[in-house]
Short mmCIF file of C-alpha atoms in Angstrom, two decimals:
data_model
loop_
_atom_site.label_atom_id
_atom_site.label_comp_id
_atom_site.label_asym_id
_atom_site.label_seq_id
_atom_site.Cartn_x
_atom_site.Cartn_y
_atom_site.Cartn_z
CA ALA A 22 -22.64 -50.14 -11.49
CA GLY A 23 -25.31 -48.21 -13.23
CA GLY A 24 -24.68 -44.44 -13.03
CA GLY A 25 -23.46 -44.33 -15.99
CA GLY A 26 -21.42 -41.14 -17.67
CA PRO A 27 -17.77 -40.40 -17.59
CA PRO A 28 -16.20 -39.19 -14.37
CA GLN A 29 -16.50 -35.61 -14.01
CA PRO A 30 -13.23 -33.61 -13.61
CA VAL A 31 -12.22 -32.39 -10.28
CA LYS A 32 -12.61 -28.33 -10.59
CA LYS A 33 -9.46 -26.94 -8.67
CA ARG A 34 -10.20 -23.81 -6.96
CA ARG A 35 -7.87 -20.68 -7.76
CA VAL A 36 -6.04 -18.83 -5.12
CA ARG A 37 -4.56 -15.05 -5.54
CA SER A 38 -1.27 -14.93 -6.86
CA ALA A 39 1.10 -11.88 -7.60
CA GLU A 40 0.15 -12.32 -11.28
CA GLU A 41 -3.47 -13.00 -10.95
CA PRO A 42 -4.42 -11.09 -7.69
CA LEU A 43 -8.43 -11.32 -8.38
CA LEU A 44 -10.24 -14.52 -7.95
CA ASP A 45 -12.86 -15.35 -10.68
CA TRP A 46 -15.75 -13.98 -8.59
CA GLU A 47 -14.07 -11.02 -7.74
CA GLN A 48 -13.53 -9.97 -11.32
CA GLU A 49 -17.12 -10.47 -12.10
CA GLN A 50 -18.24 -8.28 -9.13
CA MET A 51 -15.40 -5.67 -9.01
CA LEU A 52 -16.49 -1.90 -9.90
CA GLY A 53 -16.20 -0.54 -13.22
CA GLU A 54 -14.16 2.56 -14.12
CA ARG A 55 -16.17 5.16 -13.26
CA ALA A 56 -17.07 3.52 -9.74
CA VAL A 57 -13.34 3.00 -8.95
CA ASP A 58 -12.45 6.70 -9.82
CA ALA A 59 -15.24 8.14 -7.77
CA LYS A 60 -14.45 6.04 -4.91
CA LEU A 61 -10.74 6.64 -5.09
CA TRP A 62 -9.67 9.36 -7.54
CA PRO A 63 -9.74 10.42 -10.64
CA GLY A 64 -7.34 8.04 -13.10
CA ALA A 65 -7.36 5.26 -10.43
CA TYR A 66 -8.65 2.69 -12.58
CA ALA A 67 -6.79 3.47 -15.50
CA SER A 68 -3.38 3.41 -13.46
CA GLY A 69 -4.25 -0.23 -12.50
CA TRP A 70 -6.27 0.40 -9.08
CA ARG A 71 -9.45 -2.13 -8.69
CA VAL A 72 -12.32 -2.17 -6.23
CA VAL A 73 -14.03 -5.65 -5.03
CA PRO A 74 -15.78 -6.81 -2.41
CA LYS A 75 -14.26 -8.30 0.73
CA TYR A 76 -16.42 -11.23 0.68
CA ARG A 77 -19.38 -12.66 -1.24
CA GLY A 78 -22.12 -10.46 -1.13
CA ALA A 79 -20.38 -7.90 0.98
CA GLU A 80 -21.03 -5.38 -1.86
CA LYS A 81 -24.58 -4.93 -0.30
CA ARG A 82 -23.32 -3.64 2.53
CA CYS A 83 -20.49 -1.64 0.54
CA HIS A 84 -17.65 -3.33 2.28
CA TRP A 85 -15.01 -3.31 -0.22
CA SER A 86 -11.13 -4.21 -0.83
CA TYR A 87 -8.88 -2.01 -2.48
CA VAL A 88 -6.40 -3.57 -4.95
CA SER A 89 -3.34 -2.06 -6.20
CA PRO A 90 -1.66 -2.24 -9.31
CA GLU A 91 1.08 -3.83 -7.53
CA GLY A 92 -1.55 -6.61 -5.96
CA ALA A 93 -1.76 -5.57 -2.60
CA ARG A 94 -4.96 -6.18 -1.12
CA ILE A 95 -5.80 -2.78 1.27
CA THR A 96 -8.71 -2.70 3.34
CA SER A 97 -9.80 0.57 3.74
CA LYS A 98 -10.20 3.99 1.59
CA SER A 99 -7.74 6.01 3.61
CA ALA A 100 -4.98 3.16 3.50
CA ALA A 101 -5.33 3.23 -0.24
CA LEU A 102 -5.02 7.15 -0.35
CA GLN A 103 -1.87 6.84 1.46
CA ALA A 104 -0.88 3.68 -1.00
CA GLN A 105 -1.25 6.34 -4.13
CA PRO A 106 2.17 7.52 -4.42
CA ASP A 107 4.01 4.64 -5.24
CA GLY A 108 1.15 2.36 -6.38
CA GLY A 109 0.55 0.44 -3.51
CA LEU A 110 4.06 -0.94 -3.93
CA SER A 111 5.24 -0.19 -0.01
CA ALA A 112 2.02 -1.62 1.00
CA LYS A 113 2.76 -4.78 -0.84
CA ALA A 114 6.34 -5.35 0.39
CA ALA A 115 5.24 -5.07 3.92
CA GLN A 116 2.29 -7.98 3.42
CA GLU A 117 4.78 -9.99 2.17
CA GLU A 118 7.39 -9.31 4.98
CA MET A 119 4.89 -9.23 7.52
CA PRO A 120 4.25 -13.06 8.05
CA LYS A 121 8.13 -13.33 8.33
CA LEU A 122 8.40 -11.02 10.98
CA VAL A 123 5.38 -11.85 13.50
CA SER A 124 5.96 -15.62 13.38
CA GLN A 125 9.66 -14.96 14.95
CA SER A 126 8.27 -12.01 17.76
CA GLU A 127 7.74 -13.20 21.32
CA GLU A 128 4.25 -11.56 21.45
CA ALA A 129 3.90 -14.49 18.60
CA LYS A 130 5.27 -17.31 20.37
CA ALA A 131 3.42 -16.58 23.64
CA ALA A 132 0.07 -16.72 21.58
CA LEU A 133 0.89 -20.05 20.48
CA ARG A 134 1.94 -21.16 24.01
CA GLU A 135 -1.17 -20.11 25.49
CA ALA A 136 -3.26 -21.52 22.60
CA ALA A 137 -1.80 -24.87 23.42
CA ARG A 138 -2.08 -24.55 27.31
CA LEU A 139 -6.25 -23.88 26.59
CA GLY A 140 -6.51 -26.56 24.05
CA LEU A 141 -7.29 -24.33 21.50
CA GLN A 142 -6.68 -24.39 17.93
CA LEU A 143 -5.58 -21.58 15.61
CA VAL A 144 -8.07 -21.53 12.88
CA ARG A 145 -5.71 -21.10 9.62
CA SER A 146 -7.12 -19.68 6.26
CA SER A 147 -5.08 -19.80 2.45
CA ARG A 148 -7.53 -17.17 1.59
CA SER A 149 -6.22 -14.53 3.89
CA ASN A 150 -3.20 -12.79 3.82
CA THR A 151 -2.50 -13.38 7.34
CA GLY A 152 -2.79 -17.19 6.85
CA PHE A 153 -5.52 -17.03 9.87
CA LYS A 154 -9.53 -16.87 9.33
CA CYS A 155 -11.04 -13.46 10.31
CA VAL A 156 -7.83 -11.75 10.52
CA ALA A 157 -6.91 -9.32 8.42
CA TYR A 158 -3.75 -6.78 7.96
CA ASN A 159 -3.58 -3.53 7.66
CA ALA A 160 -0.48 -1.62 7.53
CA CYS A 161 -1.42 1.90 8.08
CA TYR A 162 -1.91 0.74 11.69
CA ALA A 163 1.78 0.34 13.12
CA LYS A 164 1.57 -0.62 16.45
CA ARG A 165 -1.54 -2.87 16.54
CA PRO A 166 -2.25 -3.61 12.62
CA PHE A 167 -3.80 -6.94 12.74
CA LYS A 168 -7.52 -6.81 13.17
CA VAL A 169 -10.49 -9.84 14.26
CA GLN A 170 -13.27 -9.04 12.74
CA VAL A 171 -16.34 -11.35 12.17
CA THR A 172 -19.89 -11.82 10.79
CA GLU A 173 -22.58 -12.09 13.09
CA GLY A 174 -26.47 -11.70 11.98
CA GLY A 175 -25.68 -9.87 9.01
CA ARG A 176 -23.29 -7.37 11.30
CA GLN A 177 -19.68 -7.04 11.19
CA LEU A 178 -18.38 -7.11 14.60
CA ARG A 179 -14.62 -6.30 15.45
CA LEU A 180 -13.33 -8.25 18.22
CA GLY A 181 -9.73 -6.46 18.23
CA ASP A 182 -6.60 -5.26 17.20
CA PHE A 183 -3.29 -7.11 17.54
CA SER A 184 0.42 -6.38 17.33
CA THR A 185 0.69 -10.03 15.93
CA ALA A 186 -1.26 -12.38 13.79
CA GLU A 187 -1.10 -15.15 16.15
CA GLU A 188 -2.46 -12.85 19.24
CA ALA A 189 -5.09 -11.94 16.49
CA ALA A 190 -5.84 -16.00 15.88
CA LEU A 191 -5.91 -16.41 19.58
CA CYS A 192 -8.73 -14.01 20.25
CA TYR A 193 -11.05 -15.39 17.38
CA ALA A 194 -10.34 -19.16 19.04
CA LYS A 195 -11.48 -17.98 22.08
CA HIS A 196 -14.77 -16.22 20.32
CA LEU A 197 -15.10 -19.52 18.83
CA ALA A 198 -15.06 -21.21 22.03
CA SER A 199 -17.07 -18.54 23.95
CA GLU A 200 -20.00 -19.49 21.32
CA LYS A 201 -19.54 -23.23 21.93
CA ALA A 202 -20.02 -22.51 25.62
CA VAL A 203 -22.96 -19.99 25.00
CA ALA A 204 -24.69 -22.85 22.29
CA ALA A 205 -23.83 -25.41 25.02
CA ALA A 206 -25.36 -23.30 27.84
CA ALA A 207 -28.96 -22.87 25.79
CA LEU A 208 -28.83 -26.50 24.74
CA MET A 209 -28.89 -27.46 28.47
CA GLN A 210 -31.48 -25.02 29.22
CA VAL A 211 -33.88 -26.62 26.71
CA GLU A 212 -32.92 -29.94 28.11
CA ASP A 213 -33.45 -28.84 31.66
CA SER A 214 -37.12 -27.22 30.61
CA ALA A 215 -38.01 -30.22 28.66
CA ASP A 216 -37.17 -32.80 31.88
CA ALA A 217 -39.03 -30.42 34.04
CA GLN A 218 -42.31 -30.78 32.16
CA PRO A 219 -43.27 -34.23 32.98
CA LEU A 220 -42.73 -33.77 36.35
CA LEU A 221 -45.20 -30.76 36.44
CA GLY A 222 -47.62 -32.95 34.65
CA ALA A 223 -47.18 -35.74 37.13
CA GLY A 224 -47.67 -33.77 40.05
CA GLY A 225 -50.78 -31.89 38.59
CA GLY A 226 -52.56 -35.32 37.74
CA GLY A 227 -51.59 -36.73 41.23
CA GLY A 228 -53.25 -33.68 42.96
CA GLY A 229 -56.35 -34.14 40.97
CA GLY A 230 -56.57 -38.02 41.79
CA GLY A 231 -56.46 -37.24 45.37
CA GLY A 232 -59.37 -34.83 45.04
CA ALA A 233 -61.59 -37.16 43.52
CA GLY A 234 -60.80 -39.59 46.18
CA ARG A 235 -62.09 -37.43 49.11
CA GLY A 236 -64.93 -36.29 46.97
CA GLY A 237 -65.78 -39.93 46.98
CA GLY A 238 -65.15 -40.49 50.65
CA GLY A 239 -67.57 -37.66 51.21
#
């Protein structure tokens, strides 16, 4: 009853769209005109190209995404250079078509079956252009355009490249499972060590008592 003021409005998280391809924090941290032109080519900023951190804090490690005038999100400078002639239009079309293609492939279906067999949950994400967490799409790699990349200990670790998003998501799910297994094993070592300490202490105390008894008998 006490707490007082009017209820605070619920803050909705804005997601990327074709009309607004940049999130608010990306707009705040994106590079300026001179830096964009230096990274790409003279006039890139004026033609609509933007360079933003791949994730919050990525600018400290110089991990950048290149956003084309058409809204395509390109993960490497070389791919951005290849996309320059049409302003990223082909890259944008490929990204929009990509989910329709991979979800129907036999490889994708096999990955889903394998995940179900192993009891693994594929981690989905509305922030990713692939629909899966830690899975990125790069149209420059035609055979295996989906890569799995995670951040561990402040460093980026690439787990592999795959032909479908589902295969990549399965790789990430297995990585999470292995992490849990390592953590569980470490926990067991700690518990075993803790269990062993009282036993060692009890044995040492018993030996001391026996010595005292012998000394009294002599």
